[in-house]
C-alpha atoms as one frame of an Amber mdcrd trajectory, in Angstrom:
protein
   0.012   0.003   0.060   1.035   3.583   0.269   0.547   6.606   2.524   0.767
  10.323   1.763   3.556  12.607   2.784   3.137  15.263   5.469   2.172  17.761
   2.751  -0.447  15.379   1.353   1.523  14.464  -1.757   0.805  10.772  -2.773
   3.482   8.114  -2.594   3.619   5.284  -5.123   0.804   2.681  -4.946   1.312
  -1.038  -4.425   0.919  -3.230  -7.544  -0.296  -6.651  -6.265  -0.023  -7.958
  -9.806  -0.068  -6.540 -13.295  -3.905  -6.493 -13.086  -4.368  -5.453  -9.499
  -3.576  -2.238  -7.631  -4.240  -1.280  -4.053  -3.850   2.306  -2.845  -4.058
   3.382   0.790  -3.802   6.980   1.771  -3.754   9.097   4.922  -3.735  12.931
   5.106  -3.701  15.367   7.955  -4.779  19.021   7.315  -4.485  21.668   9.979
  -5.669  25.243   9.653  -6.308  28.232  11.817  -7.657  31.720  11.146  -8.502
  34.927  12.940 -10.814  37.700  11.792 -10.310  41.101  13.419 -12.999  43.714
  12.573 -12.183  47.375  12.277 -15.126  48.338  14.479 -17.370  46.456  16.946
 -20.202  49.059  16.921 -23.909  48.425  16.403 -24.691  47.429  12.823 -27.184
  49.291  10.582 -28.982  47.621   7.732 -31.164  49.798   5.517 -32.891  47.481
   2.983 -31.550  47.701  -0.558 -29.793  51.023   0.353 -26.702  50.493   2.574
 -25.093  48.654   5.471 -23.199  50.602   8.067 -21.930  50.563  11.615 -19.593
  47.959  13.008 -18.514  44.700  11.392 -19.020  42.691  14.572 -17.362  39.599
  13.032 -14.573  38.865  15.378 -13.760  35.115  15.177 -11.004  32.590  15.609
 -10.976  29.029  14.230  -8.650  26.086  14.712  -9.420  22.999  12.596  -7.964
  19.577  11.984  -9.064  17.047   9.380  -7.880  13.423   9.247  -8.634  11.870
   5.876  -8.090   8.228   5.040  -9.038   5.770   2.404  -8.273   2.445   0.708
  -8.890   1.805  -3.012  -8.559  -1.544  -4.812  -8.614  -1.821  -8.624  -8.807
  -4.994 -10.645  -8.376  -4.701 -14.456  -9.794  -7.416 -16.664 -10.265  -7.953
 -20.389 -14.071  -7.554 -19.969 -14.744  -6.396 -16.450 -12.861  -3.762 -14.411
 -13.627  -3.575 -10.714 -13.005  -0.638  -8.371 -13.973  -0.732  -4.650 -12.904
   1.144  -1.630 -13.621   2.968   1.585 -12.917   6.473   2.653 -13.513   8.618
   5.650 -12.763  11.894   7.361 -12.649  12.949  11.025 -12.987  16.636  11.561
 -12.424  18.718  14.769 -12.823  22.409  15.213 -12.513  24.877  18.063 -14.069
  28.293  17.249 -14.714  31.528  19.005 -17.234  33.964  17.521 -18.853  37.212
  18.782 -20.937  37.734  15.598 -23.744  40.311  16.282 -22.972  40.580  19.963
 -23.531  44.303  19.646 -26.762  43.996  17.666 -28.279  44.996  14.313 -30.974
  47.499  13.541 -32.919  46.855  10.345 -34.809  49.737   8.563 -37.232  49.325
   5.694 -36.225  52.551   3.856 -34.045  55.605   3.947 -36.986  57.669   5.238
 -37.547  55.267   8.226 -33.712  55.404   8.934 -33.718  59.227   8.913 -36.831
  59.273  11.156 -35.233  56.750  13.566 -37.933  54.078  13.104 -36.292  50.574
  12.736 -38.305  47.528  11.915 -36.287  45.063  14.125 -33.332  44.888  16.404
 -31.403  41.545  16.766 -28.573  40.799  19.184 -26.799  37.616  20.185 -25.997
  36.605  23.753 -24.220  33.669  25.348 -20.965  31.692  25.152 -18.856  32.538
  22.062 -16.713  29.437  22.217 -17.715  26.115  20.669 -15.945  22.785  20.067
 -17.258  20.413  17.331 -16.314  16.884  16.147 -17.657  14.966  13.182 -16.811
  11.601  11.633 -17.752  10.779   8.035 -17.540   7.446   6.317 -18.284   6.025
   2.833 -17.849   2.873   0.777 -18.322   2.205  -2.904 -18.048  -0.442  -5.565
 -17.937   0.159  -9.361 -17.690  -2.163 -12.366 -16.955  -1.219 -15.987 -18.144
  -3.847 -18.460 -16.699  -3.888 -21.971 -19.434  -5.528 -24.008 -17.579  -5.012
 -27.276 -15.378  -2.475 -28.998 -18.360  -0.111 -29.372 -20.247  -0.441 -26.046
 -19.100  -0.057 -22.428 -21.420  -0.247 -19.380 -20.940   0.970 -15.867 -22.654
  -0.160 -12.700 -21.948   1.037  -9.196 -23.240   1.943  -5.720 -22.047   4.077
  -2.867 -23.028   4.268   0.793 -22.447   7.270   3.108 -23.043   7.931   6.804
 -21.874  10.613   9.181 -21.900  11.693  12.774 -24.310  14.562  13.815 -27.052
  13.279  11.406 -29.284  10.322  12.412 -29.892   9.293   8.801 -28.227   6.013
   7.659 -30.474   5.123   4.667 -28.012   6.572   2.100 -27.373   3.928  -0.554
 -26.737   5.448  -3.929 -27.013   3.212  -7.098 -25.501   4.522 -10.351 -25.472
   3.303 -13.968 -23.930   4.574 -17.138 -22.898   3.649 -20.688 -20.699   4.794
 -23.590 -21.615   3.758 -27.138 -19.553   4.546 -30.191 -21.568   3.536 -33.359
 -18.750   4.957 -35.574 -15.240   6.360 -35.474 -16.480   9.964 -35.188 -19.573
   9.604 -32.858 -19.926   8.751 -29.169 -23.230   8.617 -27.178 -22.922   8.720
 -23.466 -25.661   8.441 -20.761 -26.169   7.637 -17.146 -28.063   8.275 -13.998
 -27.833   7.817 -10.218 -28.393   9.010  -6.722 -26.008  11.371  -5.008 -26.298
  12.188  -1.301 -24.876  15.289   0.299 -23.347  15.654   3.769 -24.405  17.933
   6.579 -21.447  20.364   6.635 -19.752  21.140   9.911 -20.425  24.946   9.536
 -24.183  24.259   9.557 -23.848  21.925  12.575 -21.943  24.660  14.298 -24.605
  27.249  13.623 -27.361  25.017  15.032 -25.365  24.216  18.170 -24.148  27.735
  18.744 -27.643  29.210  18.794 -29.457  26.339  20.529 -30.805  28.457  23.402
 -28.326  27.038  25.934 -24.971  27.828  24.361 -26.212  31.068  22.728 -29.523
  32.702  21.960 -30.807  35.736  20.020 -33.009  38.542  21.236 -35.286  39.985
  18.636 -37.177  43.128  19.315 -39.999  44.323  16.883 -40.502  48.020  16.347
 -37.635  48.896  18.771 -36.804  52.298  19.991 -33.709  53.911  18.552 -30.807
  54.201  19.298 -31.488  52.297  22.538 -33.637  49.290  21.529 -34.498  48.310
  25.117 -36.388  51.427  26.062 -40.144  50.632  26.746 -42.612  51.681  24.175
 -43.527  49.812  21.031 -41.455  46.816  21.867 -43.504  43.617  21.514 -40.962
  40.886  21.950 -37.790  40.568  24.003 -37.768  36.836  24.805 -34.761  34.773
  23.459 -34.866  33.310  20.009 -33.062  29.957  19.374 -32.282  27.444  16.687
 -33.581  23.894  16.666 -32.901  20.813  14.519 -35.754  18.685  13.225 -35.472
  15.214  14.769 -36.451  13.814  11.314 -33.618  15.690   9.527 -32.182  13.617
   6.646 -29.347  14.160   4.235 -30.347  15.882   0.908 -29.870  13.861  -2.222
 -29.937  14.389  -5.942 -31.448  12.092  -8.567 -29.694  12.884 -11.821 -29.917
  11.674 -15.381 -27.780  12.707 -18.433 -27.434  11.934 -22.105 -24.850  13.332
 -24.480 -23.804  13.178 -28.131 -20.254  13.851 -29.301 -19.564  14.110 -33.017
 -16.391  15.080 -34.853 -16.621  16.743 -38.280 -13.737  17.725 -40.701 -11.114
  16.082 -38.534 -11.059  18.507 -35.661 -14.458  20.219 -35.489 -15.913  18.698
 -32.286 -19.647  19.211 -31.517 -21.241  18.065 -28.201 -24.838  18.198 -27.187
 -25.750  17.405 -23.518 -29.019  17.260 -21.702 -29.372  16.531 -18.023 -32.130
  16.612 -15.528 -31.380  16.960 -11.813 -34.082  16.562  -9.086 -32.903  17.455
  -5.502 -34.933  16.091  -2.638 -34.829  17.068   1.042 -33.077  20.395   0.556
 -32.200  22.059   3.871 -34.163  25.145   4.844 -35.294  26.782   8.035 -38.697
  27.618   9.427 -39.847  29.708  12.374 -41.937  27.215  14.470 -43.111  30.013
  16.771 -44.290  32.450  14.024 -47.568  34.268  14.880 -50.759  32.842  13.325
 -54.223  34.194  12.731 -56.372  32.644  15.498 -59.590  33.492  13.659 -59.147
  30.455  11.364 -59.373  26.827  12.256 -56.461  25.912  10.057 -53.330  27.865
  11.018 -52.255  30.597   8.615 -49.860  33.514   8.822 -51.058  36.879  10.147
 -51.338  39.886   7.867 -51.798  43.581   8.330 -55.541  43.188   8.798 -55.337
  40.655  11.561 -56.290  42.253  14.892 -53.524  42.159  17.444 -55.730  40.121
  19.803 -55.855  37.345  17.216 -52.322  37.376  16.008 -50.912  34.825  18.439
 -47.575  33.020  18.836 -47.844  29.202  19.509 -45.704  29.744  22.604 -45.907
  33.264  23.871 -43.085  32.654  26.391 -40.500  32.066  23.657 -39.139  34.049
  20.749 -38.365  32.708  17.356 -37.606  28.980  17.103 -35.743  28.641  13.839
 -35.966  24.927  12.911 -33.537  23.383  10.464 -35.516  20.842   8.315 -35.093
  18.867   5.109 -38.445  19.719   3.417 -37.181  21.596   0.329 -37.055  20.333
  -3.293 -36.070  21.624  -6.722 -35.781  20.457 -10.338 -33.377  21.648 -12.986
 -33.340  20.989 -16.756 -30.139  21.922 -18.704 -29.297  21.710 -22.350 -25.658
  22.523 -23.367 -24.267  22.907 -26.893 -20.450  23.066 -27.408 -18.460  23.548
 -30.572 -14.614  23.690 -30.689 -12.351  23.949 -33.746  -8.702  24.488 -34.491
  -7.900  26.810 -37.359  -4.130  26.585 -38.028  -2.693  28.907 -35.348  -6.217
  29.683 -33.903  -8.230  27.663 -31.390 -11.935  28.514 -30.912 -14.685  27.290
 -28.673 -18.392  28.261 -28.293 -20.602  27.058 -25.486 -24.339  27.751 -25.178
 -26.567  26.766 -22.258 -30.303  27.076 -21.670 -31.519  26.217 -18.176 -34.848
  25.922 -16.325 -34.798  25.665 -12.551 -37.696  25.638 -10.147 -37.513  25.116
  -6.417 -38.656  26.265  -2.986 -35.247  27.081  -1.330 -34.373  30.570  -2.663
 -30.841  30.675  -1.363 -28.239  28.416   0.219 -28.839  25.597   2.631 -30.779
  26.826   5.699 -32.568  29.632   3.921 -35.516  30.819   6.073 -39.016  30.359
   4.700 -40.980  33.549   4.085 -44.161  31.963   5.402 -43.979  29.343   8.162
 -47.497  28.101   7.544 -47.194  27.631   3.782 -44.296  25.318   2.775 -45.007
  25.866  -0.964 -45.027  29.709  -0.803 -41.416  29.998  -1.893 -41.709  27.725
  -4.991 -40.397  29.608  -7.983 -37.668  30.049 -10.519 -33.992  30.338  -9.730
 -32.298  33.787  -9.946 -29.837  32.375 -12.469 -30.183  33.547 -16.116 -32.102
  31.210 -18.547 -29.618  31.613 -21.473 -25.818  31.734 -21.349 -23.340  32.002
 -24.194 -19.532  31.900 -23.884 -16.937  32.046 -26.623 -13.120  31.800 -26.513
 -10.528  32.346 -29.174  -6.793  32.142 -28.718  -3.823  32.201 -31.060  -0.087
  31.590 -30.974   1.233  34.339 -33.322   4.700  34.718 -34.783   7.586  35.932
 -32.545   6.026  34.012 -29.599   3.151  36.364 -29.023   0.054  34.736 -27.451
  -3.397  36.427 -27.809  -6.699  35.320 -26.184 -10.171  36.723 -26.174 -13.240
  35.704 -24.111 -16.902  36.679 -24.717 -19.664  36.169 -22.255 -23.425  36.908
 -22.635 -26.433  35.962 -20.529 -30.100  36.901 -20.655 -30.178  38.578 -17.245
 -30.506  37.415 -13.679 -33.941  37.271 -11.924 -34.854  39.003  -8.682 -37.648
  39.070  -6.289 -40.140  41.815  -5.202 -40.394  42.197  -1.493 -42.575  44.603
   0.455 -39.754  45.892   2.896 -42.314  45.369   5.665 -42.995  42.587   8.190
 -46.504  41.820   6.925 -46.876  38.477   8.682 -45.308  39.797  11.872 -42.740
  37.029  12.249 -39.823  39.569  12.775 -38.247  38.734   9.376 -38.364  41.339
   6.683 -38.612  38.892   3.692 -42.309  39.187   2.860 -43.388  39.427  -0.750
 -46.694  40.912  -1.924 -49.707  38.491  -1.584 -49.609  35.933  -4.320 -46.197
  37.034  -5.630 -43.740  34.129  -6.364 -39.991  34.569  -5.974 -37.782  35.795
  -8.798 -40.531  36.983 -11.129 -38.588  39.972 -12.478 -35.638  39.805 -14.836
 -32.661  42.149 -14.605 -30.629  43.593 -17.409 -28.826  41.402 -19.958 -25.040
  40.977 -19.554 -22.440  41.284 -22.367 -18.661  41.311 -21.745 -15.478  40.852
 -23.785 -11.976  40.431 -22.246  -8.616  40.349 -24.100  -5.100  39.183 -23.124
  -1.802  39.495 -24.949   1.452  38.056 -23.649   5.030  37.243 -24.751   7.732
  35.271 -22.850  11.420  36.114 -23.102  13.494  33.073 -22.302  16.841  33.054
 -20.444  17.181  29.356 -20.366  15.144  26.594 -21.945  15.586  22.824 -21.521
  16.402  20.913 -24.680  13.254  19.662 -26.387  10.981  21.557 -23.921   8.639
  24.543 -24.282   9.286  25.666 -20.713  12.231  27.229 -18.873  13.349  30.314
 -17.008  11.674  33.393 -18.579  10.086  36.793 -18.122   6.513  36.950 -19.271
   5.223  40.458 -20.273   1.438  40.687 -20.406  -1.514  43.025 -20.829  -5.090
  42.220 -19.718  -8.048  44.230 -20.804 -11.220  43.524 -18.825 -14.514  44.835
 -20.281 -12.585  45.775 -23.403 -15.583  47.586 -25.068 -16.380  49.492 -21.821
 -19.956  48.120 -21.924 -22.096  49.267 -19.023 -22.930  46.192 -16.830 -25.940
  47.232 -14.932 -26.853  45.400 -11.736 -30.412  44.420 -10.953 -32.947  47.059
  -9.990 -34.145  47.465  -6.479 -36.885  44.995  -5.585 -37.900  46.595  -2.265
 -41.235  48.295  -2.541 -40.696  50.569   0.476 -37.581  52.151  -1.113 -37.916
  55.320  -3.211 -35.709  53.733  -6.006 -38.012  50.669  -6.321 -37.514  49.106
  -9.809 -34.710  51.570 -10.556 -31.147  50.591 -11.276 -28.684  52.340  -9.016
 -25.393  50.474  -9.494 -23.228  48.826 -12.085 -20.027  46.678 -12.122 -16.593
  48.018 -13.064 -15.917  49.819 -16.386 -12.940  48.958 -18.688  -9.792  47.970
 -16.718  -6.338  47.571 -18.237  -3.572  45.712 -16.396   0.054  45.659 -17.596
   2.716  43.617 -15.841   5.422  41.029 -16.024   6.060  37.655 -14.280   9.347
  35.921 -13.675   8.935  32.166 -14.183  11.496  29.508 -13.397
């Protein structure tokens, strides 16, 4: 077998025979970091306008990861077998005072100038947390050569981890490659792919579990001192909880592709894949107020009398529950063409994508309506159409030129009211009946250029590399096209639906690198 060096570089594997190879590995990674904010003052968040005040993100982290694995490969004339196990043991010790001074959220510039915030949030408790997590996996895969034109693949993988009581994670996978002719290859396959519960999410859940740390949320607080009596409705602690039925998210994916070569070196590829993700992680406020006038629980609105807008447990604040109830589905069609023209190489990629889901953000995103799990179902913010093109050339005298073009049809964005309509202390409410990401932002078009030349001092015989000075010029946004950002989607802001920002104009960078 073999191990890895202290730096993680692999050492030679063991050849049991000319057909069998066993590879063992072990790797230790250690890392530490410290984040020192410039200011620890109270944070100000004015929706879709600006963020100000202190950073409040002092933190230190010390992490160790022990990774190990064993892979066995048996090569046969018809069947090739691969099987192995792998695992990781992760430990971390972190210290964080994030939001220990609190954050005021304002719905608009007018409310900020008038000193009328929507909410104030502040974290209290122990800033130090220790975490350990063991992850294990095993797999088997066979490649079967049916004939010179057809190859089949069958496999399965099993995963389990600490900090997640979900052990039903067996992932079958199949695939094939078929070459009906010298210039055509058809590939396809499908399978199940489970994800792991990352340590940073486990840490967040444990850090704000109500015992280690908790959050105080005040609705309609006074300003600048949020704890002065008046319109304060809620000062009880808010905590995070983990659903006892939490399971690992998984993806069911299928793909089919066609590769065809024309005119010796014109390669065309068409690929279609469908990806369905189940049990996506998201968060829900279990103690969100509900309208008591109805038998079936529903969220409050602005017309709900205060006497009927009740929290399930009035003695508690928000109970942010991490659960695996989200889903999405993605269809993608990709077309790629590449061609070599003497000294030029060119490639064009086009993609059209349709994504629908009910987790509008990363893992753990908070639902906008705790009593309607389908309310956040909608399209992804990603653009529907994308086009990328690349052209490079090796010119006489050793000059290298490259150009890149990128176009997309515009990212989508969501209309939000800028008000806490359902009175759950989270300002993420959309107008009634409005789905996420219904509005499309400006199209994007950009061209970059690069030109470079290497001056060699010493070059190894028969090699294209050696000691040299490389002089280069990069031009970003070469045509100085205005790249508008999305308009404001906050209805309470004066610039609602107006574009107020753009990305960088043309930039030219000139420099040199010494390579040896």
